[in-house]
Short mmCIF file of C-alpha atoms in Angstrom, two decimals:
data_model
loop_
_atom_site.label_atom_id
_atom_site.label_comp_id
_atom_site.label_asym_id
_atom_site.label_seq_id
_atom_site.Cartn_x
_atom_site.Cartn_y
_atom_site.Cartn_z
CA UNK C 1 4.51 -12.94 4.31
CA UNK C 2 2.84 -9.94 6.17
CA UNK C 3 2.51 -8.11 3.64
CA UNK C 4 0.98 -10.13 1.38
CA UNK C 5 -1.68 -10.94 3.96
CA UNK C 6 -2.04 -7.10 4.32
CA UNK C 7 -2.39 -6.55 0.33
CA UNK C 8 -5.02 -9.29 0.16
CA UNK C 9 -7.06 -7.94 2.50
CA UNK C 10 -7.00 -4.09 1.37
CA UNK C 11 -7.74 -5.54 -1.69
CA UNK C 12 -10.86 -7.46 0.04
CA UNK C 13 -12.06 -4.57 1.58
CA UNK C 14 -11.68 -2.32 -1.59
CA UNK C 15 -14.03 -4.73 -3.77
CA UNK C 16 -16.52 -5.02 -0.56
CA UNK C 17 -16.47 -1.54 -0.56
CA UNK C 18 -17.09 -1.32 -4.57
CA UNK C 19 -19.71 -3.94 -4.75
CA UNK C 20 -21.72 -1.77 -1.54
CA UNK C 21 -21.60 1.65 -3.86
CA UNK C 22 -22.69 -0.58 -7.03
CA UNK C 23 -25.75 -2.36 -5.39
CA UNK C 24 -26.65 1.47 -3.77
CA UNK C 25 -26.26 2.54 -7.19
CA UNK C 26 -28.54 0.03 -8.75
CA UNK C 27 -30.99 0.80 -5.88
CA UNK C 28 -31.26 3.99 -6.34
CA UNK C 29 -31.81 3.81 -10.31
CA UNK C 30 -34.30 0.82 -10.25
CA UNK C 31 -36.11 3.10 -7.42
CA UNK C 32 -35.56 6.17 -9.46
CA UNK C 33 -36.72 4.09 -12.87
CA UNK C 34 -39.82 2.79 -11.39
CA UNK C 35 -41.39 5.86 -9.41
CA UNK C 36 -44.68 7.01 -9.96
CA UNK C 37 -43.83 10.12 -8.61
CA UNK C 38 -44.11 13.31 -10.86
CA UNK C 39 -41.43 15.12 -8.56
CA UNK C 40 -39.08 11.66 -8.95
CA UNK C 41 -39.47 11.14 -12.20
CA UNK C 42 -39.14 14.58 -13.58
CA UNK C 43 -35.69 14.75 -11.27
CA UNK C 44 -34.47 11.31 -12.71
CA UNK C 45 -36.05 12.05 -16.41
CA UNK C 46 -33.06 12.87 -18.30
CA UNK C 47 -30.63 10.72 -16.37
CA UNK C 48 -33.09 8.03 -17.27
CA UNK C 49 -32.59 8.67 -20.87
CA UNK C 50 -28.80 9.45 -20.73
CA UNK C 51 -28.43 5.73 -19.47
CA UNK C 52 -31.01 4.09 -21.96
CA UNK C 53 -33.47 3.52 -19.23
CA UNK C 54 -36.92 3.58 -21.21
CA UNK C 55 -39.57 5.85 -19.02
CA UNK C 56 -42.68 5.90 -21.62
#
C-alpha cells in the first residue's frame, strides 16, 4: 500500500512540475509574440515562424 501512495504522488509532482514548464513556456512565447521590441522580436522572429506564430 506504500508504494502505491509513493507512485501516486511522484506521479503528482511530475505533472505539477510539467504543467509549471508549459505555462513558463506559453509565457514566454505570448511575451515573445507580442513585443514591440525590435531587439525581441528580431531574437524571437524565426522561432515565431517555425511555430506558425503570425508576426506581420
Amino acid at each position: 500500500m506504500t508504494s502505491v501512495k509513493t507512485l501516486s504522488g511522484s506521479l503528482a509532482q511530475a505533472a505539477g512540475s510539467i504543467m509549471a514548464v508549459m505555462a513558463i513556456g506559453v509565457t514566454l512565447m505570448f511575451v515573445a509574440g507580442h513585443a514591440q521590441s525590435a531587439t525581441l522580436h528580431d531574437a524571437a522572429h524565426d522561432m515565431r515562424h517555425a511555430t506558425g506564430f503570425p508576426c506581420h
